Coordinates of C-alpha atoms in Angstrom, one line a residue:
X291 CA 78.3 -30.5 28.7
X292 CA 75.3 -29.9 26.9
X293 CA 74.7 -26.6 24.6
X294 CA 72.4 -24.1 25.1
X295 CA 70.7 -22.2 22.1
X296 CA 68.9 -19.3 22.4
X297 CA 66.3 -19.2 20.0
X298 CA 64.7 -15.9 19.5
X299 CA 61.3 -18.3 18.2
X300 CA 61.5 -20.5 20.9
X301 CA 63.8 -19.2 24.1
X302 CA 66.5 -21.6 25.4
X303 CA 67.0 -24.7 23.4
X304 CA 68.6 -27.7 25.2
X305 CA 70.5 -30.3 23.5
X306 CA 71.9 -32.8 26.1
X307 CA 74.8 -34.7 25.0
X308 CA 74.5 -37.9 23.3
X309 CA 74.3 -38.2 19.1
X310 CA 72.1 -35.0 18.7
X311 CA 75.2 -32.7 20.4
X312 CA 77.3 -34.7 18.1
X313 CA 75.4 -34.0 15.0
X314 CA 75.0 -30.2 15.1
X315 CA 78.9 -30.0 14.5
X316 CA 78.9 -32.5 11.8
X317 CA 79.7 -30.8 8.1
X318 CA 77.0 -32.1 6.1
X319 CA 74.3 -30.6 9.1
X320 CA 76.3 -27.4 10.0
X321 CA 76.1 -26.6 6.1
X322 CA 72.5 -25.7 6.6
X323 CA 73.7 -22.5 8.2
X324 CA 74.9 -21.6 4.9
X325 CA 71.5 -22.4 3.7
X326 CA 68.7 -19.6 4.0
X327 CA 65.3 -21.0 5.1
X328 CA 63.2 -18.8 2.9
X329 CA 65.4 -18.8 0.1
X330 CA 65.1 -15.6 -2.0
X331 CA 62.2 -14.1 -0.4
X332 CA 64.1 -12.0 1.6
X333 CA 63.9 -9.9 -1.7
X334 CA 60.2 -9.1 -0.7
X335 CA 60.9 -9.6 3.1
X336 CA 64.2 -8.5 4.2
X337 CA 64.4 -10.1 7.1
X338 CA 63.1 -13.3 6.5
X339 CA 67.7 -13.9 5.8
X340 CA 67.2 -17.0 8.6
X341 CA 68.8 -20.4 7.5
X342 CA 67.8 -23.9 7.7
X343 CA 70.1 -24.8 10.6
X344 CA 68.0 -22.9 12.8
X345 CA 64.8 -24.1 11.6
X346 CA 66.1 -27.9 12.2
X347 CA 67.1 -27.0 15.8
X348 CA 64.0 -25.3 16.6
X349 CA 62.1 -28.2 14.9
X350 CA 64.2 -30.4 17.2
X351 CA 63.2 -28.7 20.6
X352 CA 59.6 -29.4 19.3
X353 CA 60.4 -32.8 19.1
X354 CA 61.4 -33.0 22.7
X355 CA 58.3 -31.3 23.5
X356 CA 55.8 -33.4 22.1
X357 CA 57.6 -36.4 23.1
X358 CA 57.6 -34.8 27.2
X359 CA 54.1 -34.2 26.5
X360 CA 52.6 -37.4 24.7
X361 CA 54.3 -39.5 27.8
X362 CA 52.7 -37.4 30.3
X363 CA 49.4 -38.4 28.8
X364 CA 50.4 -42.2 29.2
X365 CA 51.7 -42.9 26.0
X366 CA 54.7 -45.3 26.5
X367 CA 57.4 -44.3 24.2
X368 CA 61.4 -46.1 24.5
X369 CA 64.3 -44.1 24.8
X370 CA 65.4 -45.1 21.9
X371 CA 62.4 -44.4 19.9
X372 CA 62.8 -41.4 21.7
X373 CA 66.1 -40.6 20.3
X374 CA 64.7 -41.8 17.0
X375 CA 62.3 -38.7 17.1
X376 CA 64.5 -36.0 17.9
X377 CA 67.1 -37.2 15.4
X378 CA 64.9 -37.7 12.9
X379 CA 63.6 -33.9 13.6
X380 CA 67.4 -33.2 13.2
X381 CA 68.2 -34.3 10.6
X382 CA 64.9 -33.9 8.7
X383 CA 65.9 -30.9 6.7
X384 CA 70.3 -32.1 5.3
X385 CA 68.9 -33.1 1.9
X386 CA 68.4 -29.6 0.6
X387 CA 70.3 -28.1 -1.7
X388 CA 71.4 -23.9 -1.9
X389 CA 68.5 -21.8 -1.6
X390 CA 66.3 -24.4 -0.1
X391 CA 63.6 -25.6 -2.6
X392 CA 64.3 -23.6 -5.3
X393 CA 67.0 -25.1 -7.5
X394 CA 65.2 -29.2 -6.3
X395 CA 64.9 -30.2 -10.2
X396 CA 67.6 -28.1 -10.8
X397 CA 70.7 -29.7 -9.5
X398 CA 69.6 -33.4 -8.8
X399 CA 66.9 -34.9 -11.0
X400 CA 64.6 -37.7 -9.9
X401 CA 64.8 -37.0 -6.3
X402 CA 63.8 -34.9 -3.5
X403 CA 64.8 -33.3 -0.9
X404 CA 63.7 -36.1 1.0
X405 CA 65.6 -38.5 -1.0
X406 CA 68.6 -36.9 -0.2
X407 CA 68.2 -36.5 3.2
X408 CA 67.5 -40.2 3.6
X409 CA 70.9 -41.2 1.4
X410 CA 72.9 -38.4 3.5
X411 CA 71.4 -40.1 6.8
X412 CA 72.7 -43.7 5.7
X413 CA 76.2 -42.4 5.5
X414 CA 75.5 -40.8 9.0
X415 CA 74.8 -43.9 10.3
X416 CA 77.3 -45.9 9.0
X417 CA 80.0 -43.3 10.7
X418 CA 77.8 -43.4 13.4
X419 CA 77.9 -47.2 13.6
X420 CA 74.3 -47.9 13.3
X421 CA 73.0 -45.2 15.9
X422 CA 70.8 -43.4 13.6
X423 CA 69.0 -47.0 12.9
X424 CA 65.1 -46.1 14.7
X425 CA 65.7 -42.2 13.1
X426 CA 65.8 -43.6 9.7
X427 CA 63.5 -45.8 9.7
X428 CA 61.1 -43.2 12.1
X429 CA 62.0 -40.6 9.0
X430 CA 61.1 -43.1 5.8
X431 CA 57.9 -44.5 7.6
X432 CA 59.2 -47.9 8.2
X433 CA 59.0 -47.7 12.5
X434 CA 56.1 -50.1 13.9
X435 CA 54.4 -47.1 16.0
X436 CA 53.1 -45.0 13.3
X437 CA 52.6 -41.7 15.2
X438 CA 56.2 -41.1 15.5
X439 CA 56.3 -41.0 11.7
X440 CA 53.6 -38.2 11.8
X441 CA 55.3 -36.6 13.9
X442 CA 57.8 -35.6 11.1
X443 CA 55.8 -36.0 8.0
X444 CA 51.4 -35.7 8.4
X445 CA 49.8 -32.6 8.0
X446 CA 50.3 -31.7 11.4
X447 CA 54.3 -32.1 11.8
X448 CA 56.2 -30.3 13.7
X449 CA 58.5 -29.5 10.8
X450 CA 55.4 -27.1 9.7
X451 CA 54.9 -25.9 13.5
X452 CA 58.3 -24.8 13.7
X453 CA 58.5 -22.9 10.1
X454 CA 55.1 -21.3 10.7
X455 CA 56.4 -19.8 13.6
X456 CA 60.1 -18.9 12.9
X457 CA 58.7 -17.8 9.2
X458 CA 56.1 -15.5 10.3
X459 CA 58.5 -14.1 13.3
X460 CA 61.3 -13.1 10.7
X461 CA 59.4 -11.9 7.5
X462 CA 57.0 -9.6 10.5
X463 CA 53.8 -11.4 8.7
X464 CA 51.8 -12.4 11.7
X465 CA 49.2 -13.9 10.1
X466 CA 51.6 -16.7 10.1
X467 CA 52.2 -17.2 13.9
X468 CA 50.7 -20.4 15.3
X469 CA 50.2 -21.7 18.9
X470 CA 52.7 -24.4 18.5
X471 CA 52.8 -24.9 22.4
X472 CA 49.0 -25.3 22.5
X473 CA 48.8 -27.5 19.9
X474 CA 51.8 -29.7 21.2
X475 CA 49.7 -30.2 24.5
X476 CA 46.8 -30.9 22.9
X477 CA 48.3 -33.8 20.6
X478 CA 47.7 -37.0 21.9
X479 CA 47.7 -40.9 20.6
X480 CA 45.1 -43.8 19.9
X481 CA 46.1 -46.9 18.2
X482 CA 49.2 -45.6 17.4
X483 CA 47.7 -42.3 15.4
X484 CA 48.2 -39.0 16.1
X485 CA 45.3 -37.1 17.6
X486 CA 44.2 -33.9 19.1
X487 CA 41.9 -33.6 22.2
X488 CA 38.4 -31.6 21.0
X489 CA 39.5 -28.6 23.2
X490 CA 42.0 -27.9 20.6
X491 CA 39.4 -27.7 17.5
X492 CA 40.0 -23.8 17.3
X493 CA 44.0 -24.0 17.4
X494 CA 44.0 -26.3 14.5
X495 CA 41.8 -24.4 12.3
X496 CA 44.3 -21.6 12.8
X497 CA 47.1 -23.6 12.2
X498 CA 45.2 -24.6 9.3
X499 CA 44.4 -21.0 7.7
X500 CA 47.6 -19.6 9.0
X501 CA 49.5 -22.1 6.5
X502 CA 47.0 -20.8 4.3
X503 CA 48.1 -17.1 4.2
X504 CA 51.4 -18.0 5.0
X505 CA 51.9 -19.6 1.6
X506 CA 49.9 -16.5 -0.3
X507 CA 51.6 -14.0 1.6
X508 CA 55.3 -15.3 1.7
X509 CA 56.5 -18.6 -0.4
X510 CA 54.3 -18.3 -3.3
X511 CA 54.0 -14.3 -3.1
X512 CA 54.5 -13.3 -7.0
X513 CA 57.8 -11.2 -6.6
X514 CA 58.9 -14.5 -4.5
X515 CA 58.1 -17.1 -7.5
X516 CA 59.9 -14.3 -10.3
X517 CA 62.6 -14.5 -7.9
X518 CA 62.7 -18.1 -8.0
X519 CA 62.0 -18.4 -11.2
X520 CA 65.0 -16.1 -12.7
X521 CA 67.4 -18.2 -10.3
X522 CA 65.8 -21.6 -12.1
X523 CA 66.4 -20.0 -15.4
X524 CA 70.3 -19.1 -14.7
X525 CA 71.0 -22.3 -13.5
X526 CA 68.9 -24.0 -16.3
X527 CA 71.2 -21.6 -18.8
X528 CA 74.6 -22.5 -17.0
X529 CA 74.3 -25.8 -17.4
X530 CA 73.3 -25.7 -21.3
X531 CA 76.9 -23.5 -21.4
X532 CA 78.6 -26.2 -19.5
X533 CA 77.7 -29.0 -21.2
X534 CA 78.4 -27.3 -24.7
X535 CA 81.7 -27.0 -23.1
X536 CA 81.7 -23.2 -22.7
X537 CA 83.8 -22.2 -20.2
X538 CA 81.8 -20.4 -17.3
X539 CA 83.0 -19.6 -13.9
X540 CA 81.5 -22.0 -11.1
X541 CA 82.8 -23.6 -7.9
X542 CA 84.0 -27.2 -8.2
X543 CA 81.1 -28.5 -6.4
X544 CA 78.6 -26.5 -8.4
X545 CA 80.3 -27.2 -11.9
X546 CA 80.2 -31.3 -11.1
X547 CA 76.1 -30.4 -10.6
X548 CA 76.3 -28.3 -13.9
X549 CA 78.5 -30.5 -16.1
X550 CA 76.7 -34.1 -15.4
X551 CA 73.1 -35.1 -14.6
X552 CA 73.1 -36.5 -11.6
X553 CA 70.0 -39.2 -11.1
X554 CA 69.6 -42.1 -9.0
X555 CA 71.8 -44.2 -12.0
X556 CA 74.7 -41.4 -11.8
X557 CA 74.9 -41.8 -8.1
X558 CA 75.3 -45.2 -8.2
X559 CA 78.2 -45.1 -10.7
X560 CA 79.4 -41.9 -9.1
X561 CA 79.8 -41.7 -5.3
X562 CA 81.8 -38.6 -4.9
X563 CA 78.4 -36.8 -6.1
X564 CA 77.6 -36.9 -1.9
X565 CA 81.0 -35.0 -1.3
X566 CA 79.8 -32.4 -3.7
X567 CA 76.8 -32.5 -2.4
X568 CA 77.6 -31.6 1.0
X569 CA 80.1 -29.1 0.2
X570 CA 77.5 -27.1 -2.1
X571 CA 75.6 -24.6 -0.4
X572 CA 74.6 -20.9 -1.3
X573 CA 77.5 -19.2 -1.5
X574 CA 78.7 -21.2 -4.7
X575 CA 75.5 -19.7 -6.6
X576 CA 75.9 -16.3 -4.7
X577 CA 79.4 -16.5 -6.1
X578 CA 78.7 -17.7 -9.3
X579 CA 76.0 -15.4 -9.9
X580 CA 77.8 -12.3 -9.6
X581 CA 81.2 -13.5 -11.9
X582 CA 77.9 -14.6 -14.4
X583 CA 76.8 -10.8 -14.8
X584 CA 80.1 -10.4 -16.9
X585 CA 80.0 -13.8 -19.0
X586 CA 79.8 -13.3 -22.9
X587 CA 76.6 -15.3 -23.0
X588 CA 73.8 -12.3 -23.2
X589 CA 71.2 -14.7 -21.5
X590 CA 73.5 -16.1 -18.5
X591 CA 74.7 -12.3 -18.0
X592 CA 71.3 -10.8 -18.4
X593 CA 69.6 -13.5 -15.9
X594 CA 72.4 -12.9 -13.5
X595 CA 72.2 -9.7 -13.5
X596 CA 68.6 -9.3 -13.0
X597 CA 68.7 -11.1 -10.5
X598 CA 71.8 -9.7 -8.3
X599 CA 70.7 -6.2 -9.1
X600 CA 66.6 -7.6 -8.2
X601 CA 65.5 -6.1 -11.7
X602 CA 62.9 -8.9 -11.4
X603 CA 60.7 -10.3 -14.2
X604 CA 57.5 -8.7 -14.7
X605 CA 54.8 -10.7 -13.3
X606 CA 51.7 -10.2 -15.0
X607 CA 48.5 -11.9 -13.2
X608 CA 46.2 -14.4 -15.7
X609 CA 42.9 -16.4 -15.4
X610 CA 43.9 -19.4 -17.1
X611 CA 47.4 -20.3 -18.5
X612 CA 48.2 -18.7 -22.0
X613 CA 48.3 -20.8 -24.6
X614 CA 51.5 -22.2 -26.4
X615 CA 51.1 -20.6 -29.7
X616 CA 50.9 -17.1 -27.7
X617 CA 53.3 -17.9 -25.4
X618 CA 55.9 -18.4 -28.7
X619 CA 54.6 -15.0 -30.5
X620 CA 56.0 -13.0 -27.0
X621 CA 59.2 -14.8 -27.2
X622 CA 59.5 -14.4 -30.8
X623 CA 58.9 -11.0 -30.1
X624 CA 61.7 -10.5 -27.4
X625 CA 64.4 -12.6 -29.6
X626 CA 63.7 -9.6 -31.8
X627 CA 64.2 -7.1 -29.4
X628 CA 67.0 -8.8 -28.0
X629 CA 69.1 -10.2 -30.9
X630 CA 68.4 -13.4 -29.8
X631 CA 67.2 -16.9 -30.5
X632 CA 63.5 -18.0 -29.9
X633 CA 64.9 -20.8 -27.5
X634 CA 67.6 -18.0 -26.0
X635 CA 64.1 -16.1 -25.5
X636 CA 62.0 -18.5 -23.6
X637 CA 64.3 -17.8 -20.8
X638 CA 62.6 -14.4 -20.7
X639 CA 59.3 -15.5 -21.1
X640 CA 57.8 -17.8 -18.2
X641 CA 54.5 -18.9 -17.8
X642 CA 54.2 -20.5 -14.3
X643 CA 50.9 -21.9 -12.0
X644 CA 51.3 -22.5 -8.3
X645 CA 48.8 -24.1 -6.0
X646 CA 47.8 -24.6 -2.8
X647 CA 45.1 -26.9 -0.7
X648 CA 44.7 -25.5 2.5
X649 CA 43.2 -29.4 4.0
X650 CA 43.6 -32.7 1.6
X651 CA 41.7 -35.9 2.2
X652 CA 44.3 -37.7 0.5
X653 CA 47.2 -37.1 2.8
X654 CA 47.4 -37.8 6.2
X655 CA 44.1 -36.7 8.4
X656 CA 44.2 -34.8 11.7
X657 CA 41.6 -36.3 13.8
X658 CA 40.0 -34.9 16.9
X659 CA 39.2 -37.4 19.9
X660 CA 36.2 -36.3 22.0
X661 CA 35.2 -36.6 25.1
X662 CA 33.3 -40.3 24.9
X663 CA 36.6 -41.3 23.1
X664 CA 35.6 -41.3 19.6
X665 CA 37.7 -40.1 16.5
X666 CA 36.5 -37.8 13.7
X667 CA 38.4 -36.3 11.1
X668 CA 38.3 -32.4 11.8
X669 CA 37.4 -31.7 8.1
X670 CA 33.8 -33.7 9.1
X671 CA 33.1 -31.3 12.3
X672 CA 35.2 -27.6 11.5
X673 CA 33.2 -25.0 10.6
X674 CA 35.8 -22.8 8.8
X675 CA 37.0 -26.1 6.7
X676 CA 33.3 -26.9 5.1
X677 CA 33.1 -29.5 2.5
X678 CA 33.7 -26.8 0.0
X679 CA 37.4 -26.1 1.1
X680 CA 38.5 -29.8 1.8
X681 CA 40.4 -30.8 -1.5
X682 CA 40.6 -27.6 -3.2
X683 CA 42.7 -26.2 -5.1
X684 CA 43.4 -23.0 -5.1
X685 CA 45.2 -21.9 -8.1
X686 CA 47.0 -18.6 -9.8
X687 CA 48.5 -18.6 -12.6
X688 CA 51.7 -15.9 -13.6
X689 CA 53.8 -14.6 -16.5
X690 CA 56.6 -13.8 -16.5
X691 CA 58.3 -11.4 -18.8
X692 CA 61.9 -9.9 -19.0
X693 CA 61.3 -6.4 -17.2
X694 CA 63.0 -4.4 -19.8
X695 CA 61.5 -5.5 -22.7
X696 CA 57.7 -6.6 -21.1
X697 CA 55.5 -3.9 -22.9
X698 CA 56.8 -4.2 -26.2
X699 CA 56.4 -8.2 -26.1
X700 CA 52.5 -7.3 -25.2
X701 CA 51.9 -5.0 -27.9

């Protein structure tokens, strides 16, 4: 029998049996729905709470879409390839770690989310006795027809259709909401690229500016990044405990991420790290974090509880990054204040820049095919893109002070 989904982005979901039906059950996917999409921004959005399992279904039903819709237009793509696509689409998301991006250099050094994903999907598909073969090799870039790999990584994905959408419907910012049904119909193939008929020149440039404010408004929104920041910093600060040997509380899974440093050469000598792995999720931080309030370290309880009880750092806007001798005066300043170390301090102190390029020349293009069949890319004919806006980086740069103590470290 195949199971329905209803999807309050995208209506009924359909996923027919075969290895996808057989997948969503699996432990190391079924953790994503343990997983919150958005990680802590639902401390600025409340309900943006939605997880990562149903992002990678929705981005899966997307997947079927454009595949339905790129073979009506003569494309000729296998059933396996086919397969490939929606697995890939699947499965695209199994390499993150609790709270999504947040803790990516935090718990695993060396290696993305990406990296992960693709190590977690070749112990899939040796379970699986080879059936996730064309996903892999569709999901690292390695399959023959090139468009199917854009499919799930370009600058057009549907990964970024589906999180636009689901994104803007659960934190209620509509700037964010895309036509990802239009643009699905408009895509279309040549040479084995991805490419959009001209009719859908308009859509795209919306997609394009509603990623834009999407990432302003919501993932890099300042009360967001302190968020993120403070959970960094209390992981950062458990694992300088642990590895002194300091006795803190933490789930086995989370204490074998805090005790060693797991790289490529720890994995290799160290299997069982994909065990842990897969059993980690955020309920060990949730957990840890609020038995880390009462710790007798007075940075690990102070972080913890700032963050539990959301007494976020104070995020002060700058022009240009401060410089490192000021930076040290203002945690010289709050080791004072604090009775603590300078280095204890610079957990309370933060200086952070985030970026983002609404259209870059150096990844993957979106090109528009016209009516006499020729291909341009859409940052040579858009009026809202301009040359000014292709490649640039838009920057902002924050501090971030310990609340408490933020106007006395300014004085």
């Amino acid at each position: 029998m195949p199971i329905i989904i209803n999807d309050p982005v995208h209506g009924f979901i359909e996923i027919k049996d075969g290895i996808a039906a057989e997948l969503i059950k699996h432990p190391c996917f079924f953790r994503l729905s343990r997983i919150k999409q958005l990680g802590p921004s639902d401390y600025v959005f409340p309900g943006g709470r939605h997880s990562r399992f149903e992002h990678s279904i929705g981005a899966y039903h997307l997947a079927c879409q454009a595949i339905n819709s790129l073979r009506e237009k003569g494309t000729d793509i296998s059933e396996e390839d086919a397969e490939g696509v929606k697995t890939a689409m699947l499965l695209h998301d199994i390499g993150h770690g609790p709270f999504s991006h947040v803790l990516e250099e935090s718990l695993v050094y060396g290696l993305s989310h990406e990296d992960i994903t693709g190590l977690l999907m070749t112990k899939l598909n040796k379970e699986y006795k080879g059936e996730l073969t064309v996903a892999i090799n569709i999901f690292r870039n390695k399959h023959p027809r090139y468009f199917l790999s854009e499919l799930i990584h370009s600058q057009l994905d549907l990964d970024r259709m589906d999180y636009l959408c689901r994104d803007s419907f659960y934190t209620g910012v509509r700037e964010g909401n895309i036509g990802a049904a239009r643009i699905i119909k408009m895509l279309d193939t040549k040479e084995d690229r991805l490419v959009v008929n001209w009719k859908g020149i308009y859509t795209i440039e919306n997609y394009l500016m509603a990623r834009r404010l999407m990432y302003w408004q919501v993932y890099l929104h300042k009360t967001v990044v302190a968020a993120k920041e403070i959970l960094t910093m209390a992981i950062r600060r458990a694992r300088e405990l642990m590895q002194k040997d300091i006795d803190i509380f933490a789930t086995p899974s989370l204490a074998f991420f805090l005790r060693n440093r797991v790289d490529k050469d720890f994995m290799a000598l160290h299997p069982e790290w994909m065990d842990h792995f897969i059993n980690l999720d955020d309920n060990d931080l949730e957990s840890a974090l609020k038995q880390w309030r009462n710790c007798n370290d007075p940075v690990l309880s102070t972080l913890a509880k700032d963050y539990v009880h959301r007494n976020l750092y104070k995020v002060i806007n700058l022009q240009q990054p401060l410089s490192g001798q000021t930076l040290d005066d203002i945690r010289h300043r709050i080791a004072r204040q604090m009775h603590i170390s300078d280095h204890e301090a610079s957990y309370f102190v933060r200086n952070k820049e985030v970026h983002q390029v609404l259209y870059s020349s150096a990844d993957d293009h979106i090109f528009v095919r016209f009516k006499d069949n020729s291909i341009k890319d859409i940052a040579d004919i858009s009026e809202l893109l301009g040359s000014e806006m292709v490649d640039k980086v838009c920057r902002r740069n924050f501090l971030f002070i310990q609340r408490e103590y933020h106007l006395t470290a300014l004085e």
